[in-house]
Amino acid sequence: GAVVSQHPSWVICKSGTSVKIECRSLDFQATTMFWYRQFPKQSLMLMATSNEGSKATYEQGVEKDKFLINHASLTLSTLTVTSAHPEDSSFYICSAPPGWGEGYTFGSGTRLTVV
Amino acid sequence: QKEVEQNSGPLSVPEGAIASLNCTYSDRGSQSFFWYRQYSGKSPELIMSIYSNGDKEDGRFTAQLNKASQYVSLLIRDSQPSDSATYLCAVRADNYGQNFVFGPGTRLSVLP
C-alpha cells in the first residue's frame, strides 16, 4: 500500500520563527496531498489541499499567508508555519489521496510546540 | 454541509467484552465508509473499510453498514487494553473522489 513519510516527528520552536514540515510519498506519485491539524482531544481538521505544480486550496478560516504550502514535485509536499505563535502548537498530519475505493494513508504526524 | 457524527465518549468496557462504536452520516449518497484507530500522539491508521450493506468481519473487528439508516458501526470483540484509542469514522462521497469527511471520534477505554 501507499507509504507517506513525514518529518520531523516533533519540533519545538521559539515564537516568531518559522517551521517547515515535509511530507513525502515513498512508493507512489501524489499530485495531491492533504494537510490536517489536530488539537488535543479534538478530531482532524482539514487545513488545505496541496496540488503539484499549482496553488494550494485552503479551507475556510485557514490563513494562507501563515501556513505556506508547496508541492513542487510529485513526491514532496511541504507545510511551513510562518511566524509561529503558541496557539499554533498542534499535531500536523499529512495524508495521501486514496486509490479507488480506498482510505487515506496518513503520515506519522508532526508535533509542533511553540514556546 | 456533509456531516459525520459520533459519540465522543469515553466509552469504557471491561477487558474481554464487546465494544460497540457508532457513526451516522448525513450524505445519503455516500459510498465508502472507513474506521480509523488513533492512539494518543499518533496519526490515524486504517483498520476497516466497508462499502456494502451488511457486516464485514476482519479478525476481532466487525464493521456494519446500513445505508437506509445512514448508520455505520464497528464492533470489537474480546476487547483488549491495547484497543484503548480514539476511533474515527470517515465517509467518502464516491469511490473516485477524494472528498472524505471525518467524524469527531469516539474515545474507547478498555479496562483490565
Short mmCIF file of C-alpha atoms in Angstrom, two decimals:
data_model
loop_
_atom_site.label_atom_id
_atom_site.label_comp_id
_atom_site.label_asym_id
_atom_site.label_seq_id
_atom_site.Cartn_x
_atom_site.Cartn_y
_atom_site.Cartn_z
CA GLY A 1 0.00 0.00 0.00
CA ALA A 2 0.86 3.67 -0.20
CA VAL A 3 3.53 4.90 2.23
CA VAL A 4 3.76 8.50 3.33
CA SER A 5 6.80 9.72 5.23
CA GLN A 6 6.50 12.86 7.35
CA HIS A 7 9.31 14.77 9.04
CA PRO A 8 10.09 15.93 11.60
CA SER A 9 8.06 13.90 14.05
CA TRP A 10 8.31 16.65 16.61
CA VAL A 11 9.71 20.16 16.75
CA ILE A 12 9.99 22.87 19.36
CA CYS A 13 10.49 26.41 18.14
CA LYS A 14 10.51 29.89 19.53
CA SER A 15 7.63 32.23 18.95
CA GLY A 16 8.11 34.26 15.80
CA THR A 17 10.19 31.71 13.95
CA SER A 18 9.14 29.53 11.01
CA VAL A 19 8.95 25.78 10.85
CA LYS A 20 8.86 23.55 7.77
CA ILE A 21 7.20 20.15 7.76
CA GLU A 22 7.85 17.72 4.92
CA CYS A 23 5.59 15.01 3.61
CA ARG A 24 6.93 12.52 1.06
CA SER A 25 5.20 9.80 -0.87
CA LEU A 26 7.67 6.93 -0.94
CA ASP A 27 6.23 4.41 -3.37
CA PHE A 28 3.84 6.39 -5.48
CA GLN A 29 3.41 9.77 -7.10
CA ALA A 30 1.00 12.14 -5.44
CA THR A 31 -0.43 15.04 -7.38
CA THR A 32 -2.40 15.94 -4.30
CA MET A 33 -1.66 15.89 -0.58
CA PHE A 34 -3.89 16.86 2.30
CA TRP A 35 -2.78 18.71 5.42
CA TYR A 36 -4.63 18.31 8.70
CA ARG A 37 -4.29 19.88 12.10
CA GLN A 38 -5.42 18.26 15.29
CA PHE A 39 -5.63 19.94 18.67
CA PRO A 40 -5.59 17.80 21.84
CA LYS A 41 -8.69 15.64 22.20
CA GLN A 42 -10.19 17.05 19.03
CA SER A 43 -10.69 15.48 15.63
CA LEU A 44 -8.82 16.07 12.43
CA MET A 45 -9.37 19.41 10.79
CA LEU A 46 -8.53 19.71 7.11
CA MET A 47 -6.38 22.80 6.61
CA ALA A 48 -5.53 22.68 2.95
CA THR A 49 -5.05 20.57 -0.13
CA SER A 50 -1.73 20.86 -1.92
CA ASN A 51 -1.63 20.40 -5.66
CA GLU A 52 1.53 19.61 -7.56
CA GLY A 53 2.50 22.49 -9.77
CA SER A 54 -0.29 24.80 -8.70
CA LYS A 55 -1.56 26.74 -5.73
CA ALA A 56 -2.87 25.01 -2.67
CA THR A 57 -6.53 25.12 -1.78
CA TYR A 58 -7.15 26.35 1.74
CA GLU A 59 -10.16 25.62 3.91
CA GLN A 60 -12.21 28.46 5.23
CA GLY A 61 -10.59 30.17 8.18
CA VAL A 62 -7.06 28.96 7.45
CA GLU A 63 -4.59 31.78 6.81
CA LYS A 64 -2.78 31.04 3.57
CA ASP A 65 -0.05 33.57 4.35
CA LYS A 66 0.67 31.91 7.65
CA PHE A 67 0.54 28.30 6.50
CA LEU A 68 2.57 28.17 3.32
CA ILE A 69 2.15 25.02 1.28
CA ASN A 70 4.43 24.00 -1.53
CA HIS A 71 4.01 20.93 -3.71
CA ALA A 72 6.95 21.27 -6.05
CA SER A 73 7.26 17.62 -7.08
CA LEU A 74 5.12 14.53 -7.34
CA THR A 75 6.68 13.10 -4.19
CA LEU A 76 7.08 16.07 -1.86
CA SER A 77 4.68 18.48 -0.22
CA THR A 78 5.76 20.92 2.48
CA LEU A 79 3.90 22.97 5.05
CA THR A 80 5.67 25.99 6.52
CA VAL A 81 4.23 27.59 9.60
CA THR A 82 5.45 31.17 9.43
CA SER A 83 5.88 33.45 12.42
CA ALA A 84 4.70 30.69 14.70
CA HIS A 85 2.87 31.52 17.90
CA PRO A 86 1.96 29.33 20.88
CA GLU A 87 -1.58 28.95 19.57
CA ASP A 88 -0.12 27.21 16.50
CA SER A 89 1.08 24.41 18.73
CA SER A 90 -0.70 21.35 17.44
CA PHE A 91 -0.34 17.98 15.75
CA TYR A 92 0.03 18.37 12.00
CA ILE A 93 -0.66 15.39 9.75
CA CYS A 94 -0.37 14.98 6.02
CA SER A 95 -2.17 12.36 4.02
CA ALA A 96 -2.16 10.98 0.53
CA PRO A 97 -5.32 10.65 -1.50
CA PRO A 98 -6.72 7.18 -1.68
CA GLY A 99 -6.89 4.92 -4.63
CA TRP A 100 -10.16 3.64 -5.95
CA GLY A 101 -12.39 2.86 -3.00
CA GLU A 102 -9.55 3.04 -0.50
CA GLY A 103 -8.99 5.04 2.64
CA TYR A 104 -6.46 7.75 3.28
CA THR A 105 -2.86 6.93 4.10
CA PHE A 106 -1.57 9.26 6.77
CA GLY A 107 1.93 10.42 7.54
CA SER A 108 3.18 9.83 11.05
CA GLY A 109 2.41 13.39 12.09
CA THR A 110 4.44 16.30 13.45
CA ARG A 111 4.00 17.58 16.97
CA LEU A 112 4.73 21.30 16.90
CA THR A 113 5.31 23.14 20.16
CA VAL A 114 5.85 26.89 20.02
CA VAL A 115 7.37 28.39 23.14
CA GLN B 1 -22.88 20.60 4.79
CA LYS B 2 -21.92 16.95 4.93
CA GLU B 3 -21.64 15.70 8.48
CA VAL B 4 -20.42 12.63 10.27
CA GLU B 5 -21.40 12.21 13.88
CA GLN B 6 -20.01 10.02 16.61
CA ASN B 7 -20.46 9.83 20.34
CA SER B 8 -17.31 11.38 21.74
CA GLY B 9 -17.23 9.03 24.71
CA PRO B 10 -15.30 7.97 26.57
CA LEU B 11 -16.71 4.52 26.11
CA SER B 12 -15.43 2.21 28.81
CA VAL B 13 -15.66 -1.56 28.53
CA PRO B 14 -14.05 -4.33 30.57
CA GLU B 15 -11.37 -6.47 29.00
CA GLY B 16 -12.87 -9.32 27.00
CA ALA B 17 -16.16 -7.54 26.36
CA ILE B 18 -17.57 -6.35 23.05
CA ALA B 19 -17.07 -2.67 22.31
CA SER B 20 -19.65 -1.10 20.01
CA LEU B 21 -18.83 2.16 18.24
CA ASN B 22 -21.45 4.01 16.24
CA CYS B 23 -21.41 6.59 13.46
CA THR B 24 -24.12 8.37 11.50
CA TYR B 25 -23.69 10.40 8.35
CA SER B 26 -25.79 12.99 6.61
CA ASP B 27 -24.96 12.48 2.93
CA ARG B 28 -27.23 9.75 1.63
CA GLY B 29 -25.10 9.46 -1.49
CA SER B 30 -22.00 8.35 0.44
CA GLN B 31 -20.40 5.23 -0.96
CA SER B 32 -17.40 4.26 1.14
CA PHE B 33 -17.01 4.05 4.87
CA PHE B 34 -13.88 3.68 6.94
CA TRP B 35 -12.86 3.19 10.54
CA TYR B 36 -9.54 4.54 11.76
CA ARG B 37 -7.85 3.96 15.07
CA GLN B 38 -5.74 6.72 16.57
CA TYR B 39 -3.54 6.24 19.59
CA SER B 40 -2.67 9.30 21.61
CA GLY B 41 0.06 11.29 19.90
CA LYS B 42 -0.03 9.15 16.76
CA SER B 43 -1.63 9.58 13.38
CA PRO B 44 -4.71 7.58 12.42
CA GLU B 45 -4.36 4.10 10.99
CA LEU B 46 -6.97 2.42 8.84
CA ILE B 47 -8.50 -0.67 10.41
CA MET B 48 -11.65 -1.36 8.40
CA SER B 49 -13.44 -0.31 5.28
CA ILE B 50 -16.95 -1.22 4.16
CA TYR B 51 -18.89 -0.42 1.02
CA SER B 52 -21.98 -2.63 1.00
CA ASN B 53 -24.86 -3.04 3.40
CA GLY B 54 -24.37 -5.74 5.98
CA ASP B 55 -21.46 -6.95 8.03
CA LYS B 56 -17.78 -7.24 7.23
CA GLU B 57 -15.53 -9.14 9.58
CA ASP B 58 -11.76 -8.93 9.98
CA GLY B 59 -10.37 -10.75 12.96
CA ARG B 60 -11.85 -9.25 16.13
CA PHE B 61 -13.34 -6.34 14.19
CA THR B 62 -16.73 -6.27 12.50
CA ALA B 63 -18.00 -3.28 10.56
CA GLN B 64 -21.72 -2.96 9.97
CA LEU B 65 -23.32 -0.72 7.38
CA ASN B 66 -26.95 0.27 6.96
CA LYS B 67 -27.26 2.80 4.15
CA ALA B 68 -31.02 3.17 4.56
CA SER B 69 -30.49 4.34 8.14
CA GLN B 70 -27.24 6.13 7.24
CA TYR B 71 -25.51 4.30 10.01
CA VAL B 72 -22.19 2.50 10.27
CA SER B 73 -20.79 0.77 13.32
CA LEU B 74 -17.68 -1.02 14.47
CA LEU B 75 -17.73 -3.93 16.87
CA ILE B 76 -14.59 -5.02 18.64
CA ARG B 77 -14.84 -8.49 20.15
CA ASP B 78 -12.71 -9.68 23.04
CA SER B 79 -11.59 -6.12 23.72
CA GLN B 80 -8.03 -5.72 24.93
CA PRO B 81 -6.40 -2.82 26.80
CA SER B 82 -4.34 -2.25 23.65
CA ASP B 83 -7.59 -1.38 21.86
CA SER B 84 -7.85 1.75 24.01
CA ALA B 85 -7.70 4.58 21.50
CA THR B 86 -9.84 7.06 19.65
CA TYR B 87 -11.80 5.60 16.75
CA LEU B 88 -12.58 7.86 13.82
CA CYS B 89 -15.34 7.20 11.36
CA ALA B 90 -14.75 8.54 7.84
CA VAL B 91 -17.18 8.72 4.97
CA ARG B 92 -16.32 9.14 1.32
CA ALA B 93 -18.84 10.57 -1.08
CA ASP B 94 -17.85 8.39 -4.01
CA ASN B 95 -15.25 5.84 -4.95
CA TYR B 96 -13.38 8.13 -7.32
CA GLY B 97 -13.38 11.40 -5.48
CA GLN B 98 -11.14 12.47 -2.63
CA ASN B 99 -13.84 14.06 -0.57
CA PHE B 100 -13.64 12.48 2.85
CA VAL B 101 -15.47 13.66 5.91
CA PHE B 102 -14.20 12.57 9.31
CA GLY B 103 -16.25 12.24 12.43
CA PRO B 104 -15.03 13.71 15.73
CA GLY B 105 -14.00 10.29 17.05
CA THR B 106 -15.01 8.13 19.98
CA ARG B 107 -12.56 7.51 22.80
CA LEU B 108 -12.55 3.87 23.85
CA SER B 109 -11.09 2.74 27.13
CA VAL B 110 -10.72 -0.99 27.77
CA LEU B 111 -10.31 -1.64 31.44
CA PRO B 112 -8.07 -4.55 32.52
#
